[in-house]
PDB file of C-alpha atoms in Angstrom:
ATOM      1  CA  MET A 172     -12.917  -1.588  67.562  1.00 59.00           C
ATOM      2  CA  ALA A 173     -13.750  -3.320  70.847  1.00 59.00           C
ATOM      3  CA  ALA A 174     -11.428  -2.732  73.797  1.00 62.00           C
ATOM      4  CA  PRO A 175      -9.419  -5.810  74.828  1.00 73.00           C
ATOM      5  CA  ALA A 176     -10.858  -7.767  77.733  1.00 81.00           C
ATOM      6  CA  MET A 177      -9.334  -6.970  81.115  1.00 79.00           C
ATOM      7  CA  SER A 178      -7.410  -9.579  83.027  1.00 85.00           C
ATOM      8  CA  ARG A 179      -8.682 -10.733  86.407  1.00 82.00           C
ATOM      9  CA  ARG A 180      -6.098  -8.555  88.154  1.00 85.00           C
ATOM     10  CA  GLU A 181      -7.196  -5.534  86.118  1.00 87.00           C
ATOM     11  CA  ARG A 182     -10.865  -6.215  86.938  1.00 89.00           C
ATOM     12  CA  VAL A 183     -10.094  -6.437  90.643  1.00 90.00           C
ATOM     13  CA  ARG A 184      -8.096  -3.215  90.507  1.00 92.00           C
ATOM     14  CA  GLU A 185     -10.855  -1.402  88.635  1.00 93.00           C
ATOM     15  CA  ALA A 186     -13.471  -2.613  91.131  1.00 94.00           C
ATOM     16  CA  THR A 187     -11.295  -1.335  93.980  1.00 95.00           C
ATOM     17  CA  LEU A 188     -10.892   2.058  92.312  1.00 96.00           C
ATOM     18  CA  VAL A 189     -14.663   2.327  91.967  1.00 96.00           C
ATOM     19  CA  GLU A 190     -15.158   1.336  95.612  1.00 97.00           C
ATOM     20  CA  ILE A 191     -12.599   3.900  96.802  1.00 97.00           C
ATOM     21  CA  ARG A 192     -14.384   6.675  94.920  1.00 96.00           C
ATOM     22  CA  SER A 193     -17.756   5.497  96.232  1.00 97.00           C
ATOM     23  CA  VAL A 194     -16.539   5.539  99.840  1.00 97.00           C
ATOM     24  CA  ALA A 195     -15.026   9.005  99.368  1.00 97.00           C
ATOM     25  CA  HIS A 196     -18.352  10.176  97.933  1.00 97.00           C
ATOM     26  CA  GLN A 197     -20.265   8.795 100.920  1.00 96.00           C
ATOM     27  CA  LEU A 198     -17.900  10.517 103.367  1.00 97.00           C
ATOM     28  CA  LEU A 199     -18.320  13.800 101.501  1.00 96.00           C
ATOM     29  CA  VAL A 200     -22.106  13.656 101.696  1.00 95.00           C
ATOM     30  CA  ARG A 201     -22.262  12.444 105.306  1.00 95.00           C
ATOM     31  CA  GLN A 202     -19.495  14.457 106.938  1.00 95.00           C
ATOM     32  CA  GLY A 203     -18.343  17.145 104.542  1.00 92.00           C
ATOM     33  CA  SER A 204     -15.243  17.811 102.494  1.00 91.00           C
ATOM     34  CA  ALA A 205     -12.801  17.881 105.426  1.00 93.00           C
ATOM     35  CA  ALA A 206     -13.712  14.289 106.286  1.00 94.00           C
ATOM     36  CA  VAL A 207     -12.508  12.947 102.942  1.00 95.00           C
ATOM     37  CA  THR A 208      -8.899  12.016 103.683  1.00 95.00           C
ATOM     38  CA  ILE A 209      -6.834   9.114 102.429  1.00 95.00           C
ATOM     39  CA  ASN A 210      -6.724   7.589 105.923  1.00 95.00           C
ATOM     40  CA  ALA A 211     -10.479   8.012 106.451  1.00 96.00           C
ATOM     41  CA  VAL A 212     -11.309   6.321 103.166  1.00 97.00           C
ATOM     42  CA  ALA A 213      -8.837   3.542 103.921  1.00 96.00           C
ATOM     43  CA  ARG A 214     -10.398   2.953 107.361  1.00 96.00           C
ATOM     44  CA  GLU A 215     -13.889   2.697 105.850  1.00 95.00           C
ATOM     45  CA  MET A 216     -12.584   0.050 103.450  1.00 95.00           C
ATOM     46  CA  GLY A 217     -10.548  -1.891 105.990  1.00 94.00           C
ATOM     47  CA  MET A 218      -7.300  -0.908 104.274  1.00 93.00           C
ATOM     48  CA  SER A 219      -4.209   0.913 105.424  1.00 93.00           C
ATOM     49  CA  GLY A 220      -3.407   4.397 104.164  1.00 91.00           C
ATOM     50  CA  PRO A 221      -0.216   3.221 102.380  1.00 93.00           C
ATOM     51  CA  ALA A 222      -2.225   0.477 100.657  1.00 94.00           C
ATOM     52  CA  LEU A 223      -4.705   3.004  99.293  1.00 94.00           C
ATOM     53  CA  TYR A 224      -1.859   5.114  97.893  1.00 95.00           C
ATOM     54  CA  ARG A 225      -1.221   2.257  95.462  1.00 93.00           C
ATOM     55  CA  TYR A 226      -4.507   3.210  93.822  1.00 95.00           C
ATOM     56  CA  TYR A 227      -4.481   7.001  94.185  1.00 94.00           C
ATOM     57  CA  ALA A 228      -1.095   8.612  94.666  1.00 93.00           C
ATOM     58  CA  SER A 229      -2.391  11.652  96.545  1.00 93.00           C
ATOM     59  CA  HIS A 230      -5.455  13.204  98.122  1.00 92.00           C
ATOM     60  CA  GLU A 231      -5.619  15.630  95.210  1.00 89.00           C
ATOM     61  CA  GLU A 232      -5.679  12.762  92.706  1.00 91.00           C
ATOM     62  CA  LEU A 233      -8.504  11.054  94.612  1.00 94.00           C
ATOM     63  CA  VAL A 234     -10.548  14.262  94.787  1.00 92.00           C
ATOM     64  CA  GLY A 235     -10.037  14.796  91.055  1.00 89.00           C
ATOM     65  CA  ALA A 236     -11.213  11.274  90.239  1.00 92.00           C
ATOM     66  CA  VAL A 237     -14.321  11.558  92.429  1.00 94.00           C
ATOM     67  CA  THR A 238     -15.124  14.974  90.977  1.00 92.00           C
ATOM     68  CA  ALA A 239     -14.791  13.572  87.456  1.00 90.00           C
ATOM     69  CA  ASP A 240     -17.493  11.028  88.390  1.00 93.00           C
ATOM     70  CA  PHE A 241     -19.785  13.880  89.454  1.00 94.00           C
ATOM     71  CA  TYR A 242     -19.269  15.705  86.156  1.00 92.00           C
ATOM     72  CA  GLN A 243     -20.038  12.533  84.244  1.00 91.00           C
ATOM     73  CA  GLU A 244     -23.220  11.892  86.215  1.00 94.00           C
ATOM     74  CA  LEU A 245     -24.499  15.446  85.757  1.00 95.00           C
ATOM     75  CA  GLY A 246     -23.625  15.410  82.054  1.00 93.00           C
ATOM     76  CA  GLU A 247     -25.581  12.181  81.593  1.00 94.00           C
ATOM     77  CA  VAL A 248     -28.608  13.651  83.400  1.00 96.00           C
ATOM     78  CA  MET A 249     -28.555  16.667  81.079  1.00 95.00           C
ATOM     79  CA  GLU A 250     -28.055  14.510  77.987  1.00 94.00           C
ATOM     80  CA  ARG A 251     -31.111  12.430  78.858  1.00 95.00           C
ATOM     81  CA  ALA A 252     -33.213  15.567  79.273  1.00 95.00           C
ATOM     82  CA  ARG A 253     -31.866  16.947  75.988  1.00 95.00           C
ATOM     83  CA  HIS A 254     -32.545  13.819  73.955  1.00 94.00           C
ATOM     84  CA  ALA A 255     -36.045  13.410  75.385  1.00 95.00           C
ATOM     85  CA  HIS A 256     -37.078  15.865  72.641  1.00 95.00           C
ATOM     86  CA  SER A 257     -36.512  15.928  68.901  1.00 94.00           C
ATOM     87  CA  GLU A 258     -33.893  18.177  67.316  1.00 90.00           C
ATOM     88  CA  GLU A 259     -36.709  20.315  65.908  1.00 91.00           C
ATOM     89  CA  ASP A 260     -37.944  21.085  69.426  1.00 94.00           C
ATOM     90  CA  SER A 261     -35.049  23.354  70.392  1.00 95.00           C
ATOM     91  CA  SER A 262     -36.895  25.183  73.157  1.00 95.00           C
ATOM     92  CA  ARG A 263     -37.830  22.045  75.063  1.00 96.00           C
ATOM     93  CA  ARG A 264     -34.356  20.590  74.589  1.00 96.00           C
ATOM     94  CA  LEU A 265     -32.684  23.649  76.114  1.00 96.00           C
ATOM     95  CA  LEU A 266     -35.252  24.094  78.881  1.00 97.00           C
ATOM     96  CA  GLY A 267     -35.096  20.397  79.717  1.00 96.00           C
ATOM     97  CA  MET A 268     -31.312  20.521  80.026  1.00 96.00           C
ATOM     98  CA  CYS A 269     -31.363  23.590  82.266  1.00 97.00           C
ATOM     99  CA  ARG A 270     -34.080  22.227  84.528  1.00 97.00           C
ATOM    100  CA  ALA A 271     -32.312  18.891  84.721  1.00 97.00           C
ATOM    101  CA  MET A 272     -29.105  20.641  85.743  1.00 96.00           C
ATOM    102  CA  ARG A 273     -30.896  22.551  88.483  1.00 97.00           C
ATOM    103  CA  GLY A 274     -32.637  19.414  89.706  1.00 97.00           C
ATOM    104  CA  TRP A 275     -29.336  17.577  90.051  1.00 97.00           C
ATOM    105  CA  VAL A 276     -27.255  20.326  91.643  1.00 95.00           C
ATOM    106  CA  THR A 277     -29.906  21.289  94.214  1.00 96.00           C
ATOM    107  CA  ALA A 278     -30.178  17.613  95.186  1.00 96.00           C
ATOM    108  CA  HIS A 279     -26.362  17.270  95.374  1.00 96.00           C
ATOM    109  CA  PRO A 280     -24.984  20.436  97.028  1.00 95.00           C
ATOM    110  CA  ALA A 281     -21.857  18.759  98.417  1.00 95.00           C
ATOM    111  CA  GLU A 282     -20.974  17.326  95.017  1.00 95.00           C
ATOM    112  CA  PHE A 283     -21.684  20.668  93.346  1.00 93.00           C
ATOM    113  CA  ASP A 284     -19.312  22.362  95.777  1.00 90.00           C
ATOM    114  CA  TRP A 285     -16.484  20.005  94.783  1.00 88.00           C
ATOM    115  CA  MET A 286     -17.202  20.442  91.093  1.00 86.00           C
ATOM    116  CA  PHE A 287     -17.533  24.188  90.787  1.00 79.00           C
ATOM    117  CA  ALA A 288     -16.006  25.871  93.829  1.00 66.00           C
ATOM    118  CA  SER A 289     -12.429  25.500  92.532  1.00 65.00           C
ATOM    119  CA  PRO A 290     -11.108  27.534  89.590  1.00 62.00           C
ATOM    120  CA  ILE A 291     -10.941  25.707  86.253  1.00 63.00           C
ATOM    121  CA  PRO A 292      -7.406  25.982  84.834  1.00 59.00           C
ATOM    122  CA  GLY A 293      -6.847  27.450  81.395  1.00 58.00           C
ATOM    123  CA  PRO A 294      -5.799  25.217  78.512  1.00 56.00           C
ATOM    124  CA  ASP A 295      -2.168  26.338  78.739  1.00 59.00           C
ATOM    125  CA  GLN A 296      -1.727  25.417  82.420  1.00 59.00           C
ATOM    126  CA  PRO A 297      -0.044  22.159  83.522  1.00 56.00           C
ATOM    127  CA  GLU A 298      -3.178  20.701  85.132  1.00 57.00           C
ATOM    128  CA  ALA A 299      -5.269  21.344  82.016  1.00 53.00           C
ATOM    129  CA  ARG A 300      -5.226  17.655  81.061  1.00 64.00           C
ATOM    130  CA  SER A 301      -6.252  16.395  84.487  1.00 74.00           C
ATOM    131  CA  PRO A 302      -9.154  13.888  84.651  1.00 77.00           C
ATOM    132  CA  ARG A 303     -11.212  16.457  86.565  1.00 77.00           C
ATOM    133  CA  LEU A 304     -10.830  19.114  83.911  1.00 78.00           C
ATOM    134  CA  LEU A 305     -11.368  16.731  81.010  1.00 80.00           C
ATOM    135  CA  ALA A 306     -14.593  15.496  82.633  1.00 83.00           C
ATOM    136  CA  GLY A 307     -15.643  19.096  83.205  1.00 79.00           C
ATOM    137  CA  LEU A 308     -15.063  19.918  79.555  1.00 80.00           C
ATOM    138  CA  ASP A 309     -17.158  16.909  78.506  1.00 83.00           C
ATOM    139  CA  PHE A 310     -19.953  18.168  80.765  1.00 85.00           C
ATOM    140  CA  GLU A 311     -19.762  21.692  79.330  1.00 85.00           C
ATOM    141  CA  GLN A 312     -19.954  20.268  75.815  1.00 88.00           C
ATOM    142  CA  VAL A 313     -23.550  19.195  76.463  1.00 91.00           C
ATOM    143  CA  PHE A 314     -24.742  22.796  76.796  1.00 92.00           C
ATOM    144  CA  LEU A 315     -22.307  24.101  74.201  1.00 94.00           C
ATOM    145  CA  ASP A 316     -23.259  21.500  71.591  1.00 94.00           C
ATOM    146  CA  GLU A 317     -26.922  22.415  71.876  1.00 94.00           C
ATOM    147  CA  VAL A 318     -26.204  26.133  71.455  1.00 96.00           C
ATOM    148  CA  VAL A 319     -23.922  25.388  68.484  1.00 96.00           C
ATOM    149  CA  ARG A 320     -26.651  23.249  66.907  1.00 95.00           C
ATOM    150  CA  LEU A 321     -29.126  26.092  67.424  1.00 95.00           C
ATOM    151  CA  TRP A 322     -26.678  28.591  65.910  1.00 96.00           C
ATOM    152  CA  GLU A 323     -26.212  26.416  62.845  1.00 95.00           C
ATOM    153  CA  THR A 324     -29.929  25.814  62.277  1.00 94.00           C
ATOM    154  CA  LYS A 325     -31.504  29.067  63.448  1.00 93.00           C
ATOM    155  CA  PRO A 326     -28.881  31.749  64.196  1.00 95.00           C
ATOM    156  CA  PHE A 327     -29.751  34.055  67.075  1.00 96.00           C
ATOM    157  CA  GLY A 328     -28.893  37.742  67.258  1.00 96.00           C
ATOM    158  CA  VAL A 329     -25.272  38.485  68.173  1.00 97.00           C
ATOM    159  CA  PRO A 330     -23.035  41.574  68.133  1.00 96.00           C
ATOM    160  CA  ALA A 331     -20.647  41.958  65.213  1.00 96.00           C
ATOM    161  CA  THR A 332     -17.051  41.122  66.118  1.00 96.00           C
ATOM    162  CA  GLU A 333     -15.904  44.659  65.318  1.00 95.00           C
ATOM    163  CA  ASP A 334     -18.535  46.107  67.672  1.00 96.00           C
ATOM    164  CA  LEU A 335     -17.183  44.303  70.719  1.00 96.00           C
ATOM    165  CA  PRO A 336     -14.928  46.367  73.049  1.00 95.00           C
ATOM    166  CA  ASP A 337     -11.254  45.831  72.227  1.00 93.00           C
ATOM    167  CA  SER A 338     -10.335  43.656  75.215  1.00 92.00           C
ATOM    168  CA  LEU A 339     -13.518  41.600  74.964  1.00 96.00           C
ATOM    169  CA  ARG A 340     -13.082  41.196  71.214  1.00 96.00           C
ATOM    170  CA  ASP A 341      -9.588  39.769  71.614  1.00 96.00           C
ATOM    171  CA  GLN A 342     -10.763  37.357  74.292  1.00 96.00           C
ATOM    172  CA  MET A 343     -13.745  36.176  72.248  1.00 97.00           C
ATOM    173  CA  ILE A 344     -11.615  35.697  69.145  1.00 96.00           C
ATOM    174  CA  ARG A 345      -9.319  33.502  71.230  1.00 94.00           C
ATOM    175  CA  TYR A 346     -12.227  31.618  72.784  1.00 93.00           C
ATOM    176  CA  SER A 347     -13.871  31.107  69.387  1.00 96.00           C
ATOM    177  CA  GLY A 348     -10.590  29.560  68.262  1.00 94.00           C
ATOM    178  CA  LEU A 349     -10.659  27.169  71.232  1.00 90.00           C
ATOM    179  CA  LEU A 350     -14.101  26.102  69.981  1.00 91.00           C
ATOM    180  CA  ASP A 351     -12.632  25.456  66.516  1.00 93.00           C
ATOM    181  CA  GLY A 352     -14.729  28.318  65.177  1.00 94.00           C
ATOM    182  CA  ARG A 353     -18.034  26.556  65.833  1.00 95.00           C
ATOM    183  CA  LEU A 354     -19.277  29.830  67.282  1.00 97.00           C
ATOM    184  CA  PRO A 355     -17.980  33.152  65.902  1.00 97.00           C
ATOM    185  CA  PRO A 356     -16.780  35.663  68.517  1.00 97.00           C
ATOM    186  CA  GLY A 357     -20.126  37.442  68.876  1.00 97.00           C
ATOM    187  CA  ALA A 358     -22.049  34.175  69.264  1.00 97.00           C
ATOM    188  CA  ALA A 359     -19.417  32.897  71.719  1.00 97.00           C
ATOM    189  CA  HIS A 360     -19.983  36.044  73.782  1.00 97.00           C
ATOM    190  CA  VAL A 361     -23.753  35.441  73.844  1.00 97.00           C
ATOM    191  CA  PHE A 362     -23.257  31.762  74.739  1.00 97.00           C
ATOM    192  CA  LEU A 363     -20.957  32.626  77.653  1.00 96.00           C
ATOM    193  CA  GLY A 364     -23.394  35.285  78.868  1.00 96.00           C
ATOM    194  CA  CYS A 365     -26.161  32.670  78.997  1.00 96.00           C
ATOM    195  CA  TRP A 366     -23.932  30.164  80.773  1.00 94.00           C
ATOM    196  CA  ILE A 367     -22.697  32.710  83.320  1.00 94.00           C
ATOM    197  CA  ARG A 368     -26.234  33.764  84.181  1.00 95.00           C
ATOM    198  CA  LEU A 369     -27.467  30.171  84.527  1.00 95.00           C
ATOM    199  CA  TYR A 370     -24.451  28.974  86.513  1.00 92.00           C
ATOM    200  CA  GLY A 371     -24.323  32.104  88.670  1.00 93.00           C
ATOM    201  CA  LEU A 372     -27.949  31.756  89.717  1.00 96.00           C
ATOM    202  CA  LEU A 373     -27.477  28.068  90.550  1.00 95.00           C
ATOM    203  CA  CYS A 374     -24.412  28.897  92.662  1.00 93.00           C
ATOM    204  CA  MET A 375     -26.350  31.494  94.625  1.00 95.00           C
ATOM    205  CA  GLU A 376     -29.213  29.057  95.182  1.00 96.00           C
ATOM    206  CA  VAL A 377     -27.116  26.027  96.146  1.00 94.00           C
ATOM    207  CA  PHE A 378     -24.838  28.027  98.454  1.00 92.00           C
ATOM    208  CA  ARG A 379     -27.913  29.656 100.014  1.00 94.00           C
ATOM    209  CA  GLN A 380     -26.972  33.185  99.078  1.00 95.00           C
ATOM    210  CA  LEU A 381     -30.606  34.021  98.276  1.00 96.00           C
ATOM    211  CA  ASP A 382     -32.214  32.792 101.496  1.00 96.00           C
ATOM    212  CA  PHE A 383     -32.400  36.349 102.841  1.00 96.00           C
ATOM    213  CA  ALA A 384     -35.096  37.120 100.271  1.00 96.00           C
ATOM    214  CA  TYR A 385     -36.422  33.931  98.673  1.00 95.00           C
ATOM    215  CA  SER A 386     -37.829  30.779 100.250  1.00 95.00           C
ATOM    216  CA  ASP A 387     -38.521  29.408  96.749  1.00 96.00           C
ATOM    217  CA  VAL A 388     -36.114  30.220  93.910  1.00 96.00           C
ATOM    218  CA  THR A 389     -38.143  28.394  91.241  1.00 96.00           C
ATOM    219  CA  PRO A 390     -39.895  31.540  89.887  1.00 96.00           C
ATOM    220  CA  ILE A 391     -36.544  33.339  89.684  1.00 97.00           C
ATOM    221  CA  PHE A 392     -34.973  30.387  87.879  1.00 97.00           C
ATOM    222  CA  GLU A 393     -37.867  30.183  85.428  1.00 97.00           C
ATOM    223  CA  ASN A 394     -37.604  33.922  84.781  1.00 97.00           C
ATOM    224  CA  CYS A 395     -33.914  33.359  84.000  1.00 97.00           C
ATOM    225  CA  LEU A 396     -34.849  30.596  81.544  1.00 97.00           C
ATOM    226  CA  ALA A 397     -37.395  32.876  79.874  1.00 97.00           C
ATOM    227  CA  ASP A 398     -34.684  35.504  79.381  1.00 97.00           C
ATOM    228  CA  LEU A 399     -32.241  32.906  78.007  1.00 97.00           C
ATOM    229  CA  CYS A 400     -34.878  31.734  75.528  1.00 97.00           C
ATOM    230  CA  SER A 401     -35.472  35.309  74.410  1.00 97.00           C
ATOM    231  CA  THR A 402     -31.724  35.843  73.943  1.00 97.00           C
ATOM    232  CA  LEU A 403     -31.411  32.673  71.852  1.00 97.00           C
ATOM    233  CA  GLY A 404     -34.518  33.287  69.775  1.00 96.00           C
ATOM    234  CA  LEU A 405     -36.530  30.486  71.376  1.00 96.00           C
ATOM    235  CA  GLU A 406     -40.051  30.343  72.768  1.00 96.00           C
ATOM    236  CA  TYR A 407     -40.208  29.914  76.532  1.00 97.00           C
ATOM    237  CA  GLU A 408     -42.575  27.235  77.838  1.00 96.00           C
ATOM    238  CA  PRO A 409     -43.215  26.956  81.599  1.00 95.00           C
ATOM    239  CA  PRO A 410     -43.040  23.484  83.168  1.00 90.00           C
ATOM    240  CA  ALA A 411     -46.361  21.712  82.681  1.00 76.00           C
ATOM    241  CA  GLY A 412     -48.364  20.666  85.723  1.00 63.00           C
ATOM    242  CA  ARG A 413     -45.925  22.243  88.123  1.00 58.00           C
ATOM    243  CA  THR A 414     -47.223  22.858  91.626  1.00 48.00           C
ATOM    244  CA  PRO A 415     -45.965  26.240  92.939  1.00 43.00           C
ATOM    245  CA  GLY A 416     -43.094  25.980  95.392  1.00 42.00           C
ATOM    246  CA  THR A 417     -41.603  22.714  94.104  1.00 42.00           C
ATOM    247  CA  THR A 418     -38.430  22.061  92.151  1.00 43.00           C
ATOM    248  CA  PRO A 419     -38.343  20.639  88.596  1.00 43.00           C
ATOM    249  CA  PHE A 420     -36.414  17.372  88.408  1.00 41.00           C
ATOM    250  CA  PRO A 421     -34.979  15.744  85.297  1.00 40.00           C
ATOM    251  CA  GLU A 422     -37.615  13.044  84.836  1.00 37.00           C
ATOM    252  CA  GLU A 423     -40.402  15.637  85.123  1.00 39.00           C
ATOM    253  CA  THR A 424     -39.033  17.746  82.274  1.00 38.00           C
ATOM    254  CA  GLN A 425     -39.341  14.944  79.746  1.00 37.00           C
ATOM    255  CA  SER A 426     -42.362  14.467  77.539  1.00 32.00           C
TER     256      SER A 426
END
C-alpha cells in the first residue's frame, strides 16, 4: 500500500532535516566530531540554534540521525556487492560483501568512528529502539542474512550446544532466541566469531593500530577472509586483477 503523499509543509520539513544531517556530516569530515554542535550546524545553515532544535531536540538526537544515515549507506553498499552474484555463488557473495565493507569504512574513517566507537545497547535497554540502533541492526542483517542462507543451504561445521562452556552456552541460547532460532546456538557462536574477527581487524586498520608493522593491510585482510571462508565451508577466491598494495573497493568486487 503506497504511503500517502506529503503536504508541502511536510516536504519542506523533510528537506530541512536532510540538509541538517548533510551539514553535520560535512562538519564531521572537515573538522572532526567535536565540531559538530547544534550551534555550528545552525550557523552553516544560516539558522539560529533554537530554530534548529525544532528539528532535532538535542545534540544526541542529531548524532543518532546522522549515524543512522551512515549505517544505511554502508548496508546498501554491502547489499549491492552481495547481489552482484547469484545465490549459488556463496563464496563470491560473502567475499564481495566483506571487501565492500572494508572499501567503505577505510574511505570513511570519521563516519566509521561515529558508527562503531560507541557501545551498542542491549535489547532490554531504554535506548534499544533508537533510530541509530535500529539502523545498525538493519546493517548487521545484511551479513547475518547471508550466513543464515548459507547455513540453511549448506550447513557449516559448528560445535554441539552441549559442548559449549556453560556460560557461553547460556549466552548463545539467548542470542539464538533473539535471532528467532534462525541459527542454533553453535552456529550463532561461529557467526559471531567470524563477525568479531572481521570487525576487529577493520577497527585496527581504520584507527591505525597496525601502522607500527604494516604499511599495507590488504594481505592481512585477505588472509582473514580466507580463514572465514574455511570456517564457513566456502572456497576462498582472491580478488582478480588486484595490483599489490591497493585496496579493494565495492565496484571492483563485482563481476
